[in-house]
Structure formats: C-alpha cells, structure tokens
PDB file of C-alpha atoms and ligand atoms in Angstrom:
ATOM      1  CA  MET A  27     -88.526 -53.704   5.277  1.00  0.00           C
ATOM      2  CA  GLN A  28     -90.085 -50.622   6.115  1.00  0.00           C
ATOM      3  CA  ASP A  29     -89.954 -49.967   9.526  1.00  0.00           C
ATOM      4  CA  GLU A  30     -90.362 -45.518  10.267  1.00  0.00           C
ATOM      5  CA  PRO A  31     -88.176 -44.157  13.174  1.00  0.00           C
ATOM      6  CA  PRO A  32     -90.789 -42.244  15.823  1.00  0.00           C
ATOM      7  CA  ALA A  33     -88.169 -39.425  15.688  1.00  0.00           C
ATOM      8  CA  ALA A  34     -88.324 -38.595  11.854  1.00  0.00           C
ATOM      9  CA  PRO A  35     -91.456 -36.442  11.334  1.00  0.00           C
ATOM     10  CA  ARG A  36     -90.150 -33.538  12.194  1.00  0.00           C
ATOM     11  CA  GLN A  37     -86.754 -33.068  10.338  1.00  0.00           C
ATOM     12  CA  THR A  38     -89.186 -33.411   7.589  1.00  0.00           C
ATOM     13  CA  ASP A  39     -91.522 -31.444   8.412  1.00  0.00           C
ATOM     14  CA  THR A  40     -88.652 -28.591   9.140  1.00  0.00           C
ATOM     15  CA  ALA A  41     -86.997 -30.095   5.647  1.00  0.00           C
ATOM     16  CA  ARG A  42     -90.243 -29.225   3.494  1.00  0.00           C
ATOM     17  CA  ALA A  43     -90.737 -25.685   5.727  1.00  0.00           C
ATOM     18  CA  THR A  44     -90.308 -22.340   3.568  1.00  0.00           C
ATOM     19  CA  LEU A  45     -87.956 -20.676   5.578  1.00  0.00           C
ATOM     20  CA  CYS A  46     -89.565 -16.153   6.075  1.00  0.00           C
ATOM     21  CA  VAL A  47     -86.545 -13.690   5.097  1.00  0.00           C
ATOM     22  CA  LYS A  48     -88.305 -11.385   7.513  1.00  0.00           C
ATOM     23  CA  CYS A  49     -88.799 -12.804  11.529  1.00  0.00           C
ATOM     24  CA  GLU A  50     -87.042 -16.290  10.605  1.00  0.00           C
ATOM     25  CA  HIS A  51     -89.579 -18.171  11.086  1.00  0.00           C
ATOM     26  CA  LEU A  52     -90.375 -22.110   9.071  1.00  0.00           C
ATOM     27  CA  CYS A  53     -93.311 -21.494   7.815  1.00  0.00           C
ATOM     28  CA  ASP A  54     -96.033 -24.214   5.881  1.00  0.00           C
ATOM     29  CA  PRO A  55     -95.356 -23.725   2.930  1.00  0.00           C
ATOM     30  CA  ALA A  56     -98.700 -24.585   1.291  1.00  0.00           C
ATOM     31  CA  LEU A  57     -98.862 -20.512   3.052  1.00  0.00           C
ATOM     32  CA  GLU A  58     -98.364 -17.467   0.622  1.00  0.00           C
ATOM     33  CA  ARG A  59     -97.567 -15.281   3.199  1.00  0.00           C
ATOM     34  CA  CYS A  60     -95.722 -16.379   6.485  1.00  0.00           C
ATOM     35  CA  ASP A  61     -98.023 -17.086   9.244  1.00  0.00           C
ATOM     36  CA  ARG A  62     -95.931 -15.300  11.983  1.00  0.00           C
ATOM     37  CA  CYS A  63     -96.093 -11.966  10.725  1.00  0.00           C
ATOM     38  CA  GLY A  64     -97.113 -11.844   7.324  1.00  0.00           C
ATOM     39  CA  GLY A  65     -94.619 -11.405   4.913  1.00  0.00           C
ATOM     40  CA  HIS A  66     -94.518 -12.728   1.455  1.00  0.00           C
ATOM     41  CA  LEU A  67     -93.123 -16.633   1.180  1.00  0.00           C
ATOM     42  CA  TYR A  68     -92.932 -16.085  -2.515  1.00  0.00           C
ATOM     43  CA  ILE A  69     -91.363 -13.901  -4.889  1.00  0.00           C
ATOM     44  CA  LEU A  70     -92.570 -14.178  -8.871  1.00  0.00           C
ATOM     45  CA  CYS A  71     -89.942 -13.905 -11.777  1.00  0.00           C
ATOM     46  CA  SER A  72     -90.210 -11.695 -13.402  1.00  0.00           C
ATOM     47  CA  HIS A  73     -88.142 -12.833 -16.323  1.00  0.00           C
ATOM     48  CA  CYS A  74     -89.547 -16.182 -16.478  1.00  0.00           C
ATOM     49  CA  GLY A  75     -93.027 -15.656 -13.794  1.00  0.00           C
ATOM     50  CA  HIS A  76     -91.761 -18.652 -11.713  1.00  0.00           C
ATOM     51  CA  LYS A  77     -92.681 -18.888  -8.149  1.00  0.00           C
ATOM     52  CA  ASN A  78     -88.964 -18.369  -6.162  1.00  0.00           C
ATOM     53  CA  ALA A  79     -89.362 -19.232  -2.400  1.00  0.00           C
ATOM     54  CA  ARG A  80     -87.768 -15.167  -1.560  1.00  0.00           C
ATOM     55  CA  THR A  81     -84.872 -17.134   0.747  1.00  0.00           C
ATOM     56  CA  ILE A  82     -82.541 -17.517  -2.564  1.00  0.00           C
ATOM     57  CA  SER A  83     -81.740 -14.362  -5.136  1.00  0.00           C
ATOM     58  CA  ARG A  84     -81.650 -16.045  -8.428  1.00  0.00           C
ATOM     59  CA  CYS A  85     -84.720 -18.284  -9.878  1.00  0.00           C
ATOM     60  CA  GLU A  86     -84.585 -21.899 -10.377  1.00  0.00           C
ATOM     61  CA  GLN A  87     -85.554 -21.274 -13.766  1.00  0.00           C
ATOM     62  CA  CYS A  88     -83.851 -18.884 -15.606  1.00  0.00           C
ATOM     63  CA  LYS A  89     -81.491 -18.171 -13.112  1.00  0.00           C
ATOM     64  CA  HIS A  90     -82.057 -14.771 -13.342  1.00  0.00           C
ATOM     65  CA  ARG A  91     -82.310 -11.574 -10.196  1.00  0.00           C
ATOM     66  CA  LEU A  92     -84.721 -11.570  -8.355  1.00  0.00           C
ATOM     67  CA  HIS A  93     -84.106  -8.762  -5.752  1.00  0.00           C
ATOM     68  CA  LYS A  94     -83.686  -5.391  -8.445  1.00  0.00           C
ATOM     69  CA  SER A  95     -80.524  -3.515  -6.314  1.00  0.00           C
ATOM     70  CA  ALA A  96     -81.801  -0.376  -8.315  1.00  0.00           C
ATOM     71  CA  LYS A  97     -85.477  -0.964  -6.654  1.00  0.00           C
ATOM     72  CA  ASP A  98     -83.435  -2.024  -3.058  1.00  0.00           C
ATOM     73  CA  ARG A  99     -82.378   1.099  -2.931  1.00  0.00           C
ATOM     74  CA  VAL A 100     -85.006   3.745  -3.899  1.00  0.00           C
ATOM     75  CA  ARG A 101     -87.101   1.344  -0.979  1.00  0.00           C
ATOM     76  CA  ALA A 102     -83.895   1.438   1.284  1.00  0.00           C
ATOM     77  CA  GLY A 103     -84.031   4.927   0.473  1.00  0.00           C
ATOM     78  CA  GLY A 104     -87.337   5.467   0.239  1.00  0.00           C
ATOM     79  CA  ALA A 105     -87.208   3.829   4.292  1.00  0.00           C
ATOM     80  CA  GLY A 106     -84.566   6.107   5.299  1.00  0.00           C
ATOM     81  CA  LYS A 107     -86.392   9.211   4.230  1.00  0.00           C
ATOM     82  CA  PHE A 108     -89.663   7.691   7.273  1.00  0.00           C
ATOM     83  CA  ASN A 109     -86.970   7.329   9.459  1.00  0.00           C
ATOM     84  CA  LEU A 110     -85.579  10.063   9.749  1.00  0.00           C
ATOM     85  CA  LEU A 111     -89.288  11.407   8.927  1.00  0.00           C
ATOM     86  CA  TYR A 112     -90.119   9.425  11.810  1.00  0.00           C
ATOM     87  CA  PHE A 113     -87.496  11.088  14.081  1.00  0.00           C
ATOM     88  CA  GLY A 114     -88.478  14.613  13.825  1.00  0.00           C
ATOM     89  CA  ALA A 115     -91.449  14.076  14.012  1.00  0.00           C
ATOM     90  CA  ALA A 116     -91.180  12.180  17.781  1.00  0.00           C
ATOM     91  CA  VAL A 117     -88.631  15.268  18.431  1.00  0.00           C
ATOM     92  CA  LEU A 118     -92.120  17.225  17.668  1.00  0.00           C
ATOM     93  CA  VAL A 119     -94.585  15.140  19.709  1.00  0.00           C
ATOM     94  CA  ILE A 120     -91.590  15.041  23.049  1.00  0.00           C
ATOM     95  CA  LEU A 121     -90.641  19.012  22.612  1.00  0.00           C
ATOM     96  CA  VAL A 122     -95.009  20.127  22.336  1.00  0.00           C
ATOM     97  CA  ALA A 123     -95.401  18.092  24.985  1.00  0.00           C
ATOM     98  CA  THR A 124     -92.898  18.612  27.376  1.00  0.00           C
ATOM     99  CA  GLY A 125     -94.319  21.815  26.296  1.00  0.00           C
ATOM    100  CA  LEU A 126     -97.692  21.787  27.838  1.00  0.00           C
ATOM    101  CA  ILE A 127     -96.434  19.762  30.496  1.00  0.00           C
ATOM    102  CA  LEU A 128     -94.514  22.781  31.684  1.00  0.00           C
ATOM    103  CA  TRP A 129     -97.997  25.372  30.898  1.00  0.00           C
ATOM    104  CA  LEU A 130    -100.195  22.094  32.114  1.00  0.00           C
ATOM    105  CA  ALA A 131     -97.767  22.931  35.835  1.00  0.00           C
ATOM    106  CA  ASP A 132     -98.312  25.952  34.782  1.00  0.00           C
ATOM    107  CA  VAL A 133    -101.888  27.436  34.920  1.00  0.00           C
ATOM    108  CA  PRO A 134    -102.799  25.510  37.639  1.00  0.00           C
ATOM    109  CA  ARG A 135    -100.891  27.438  40.231  1.00  0.00           C
ATOM    110  CA  PRO A 136    -102.658  30.637  40.207  1.00  0.00           C
ATOM    111  CA  ARG A 137    -105.420  29.257  39.405  1.00  0.00           C
ATOM    112  CA  LEU A 138    -105.013  27.399  43.457  1.00  0.00           C
ATOM    113  CA  TRP A 139    -104.180  30.803  44.966  1.00  0.00           C
TER     114      TRP A 139
HETATM  115 ZN1   ZN B 216     -92.493 -13.942   9.247  1.00  0.00          ZN
HETATM  116 ZN1   ZN B 217     -87.335 -17.035 -13.549  1.00  0.00          ZN
END
C-alpha cells in the first residue's frame, strides 16, 4: 500500500525548511541567505568547517561553539554605540530642523511688510 495523504506535502516542506534566525521566516534549505531579509541561514564552524544552521548554538559535527561570546559582546557594544550615535544625530537633526523652521517662519515676515 503506497497511499499518500494529500495533506502531507506541506508538513514535509516545513520540516525541510531552514528557519531564519533574524526574521523567523522558513526558507528553502538550498538557499544560503534568507529570501525575505537576506540574513545568513548557515554558519561555518570555525573549528572543523562544517556548515551548520544558525538556529543551533553548537557544531553538529565537533560540538564546537558556533557563536563566540566575545564576538557577540563586541558586536553588541558596537550596536549600542551606533544606536547612541544615531540618537544623538536624530536629536541634532530635530534641533536644526526646529531652528530652521523658526528661522524660516521668522524671515518671510519682514519681506511681506
Ligand atoms: Zn530572514
Ligand atoms: Zn565543527
């Protein structure tokens, strides 16, 4: 008996798909990058070079840690610094824009008179 239920293919696709760690989109395992956000789906083990899904924290082959904590700390620190810089720039832009609006609102008046 080789009867295949019609509802089976979807479940098989979900099981085969690789989950994107960035946007949680299920991607085709044949893809190197997520087709929605472009994030990398796989990470190469720095110890043995085995290609692992980014959803796992240790190498499937040698159990070496894939996500280095020191690197993550540097990246997190960099991101925090960038956010602070971005916030400062945003505040500066708002101040300049407000000043410009006030200046522009003030300047045309004498011209109309
Ligand atoms: Zn994604
Ligand atoms: Zn490895």
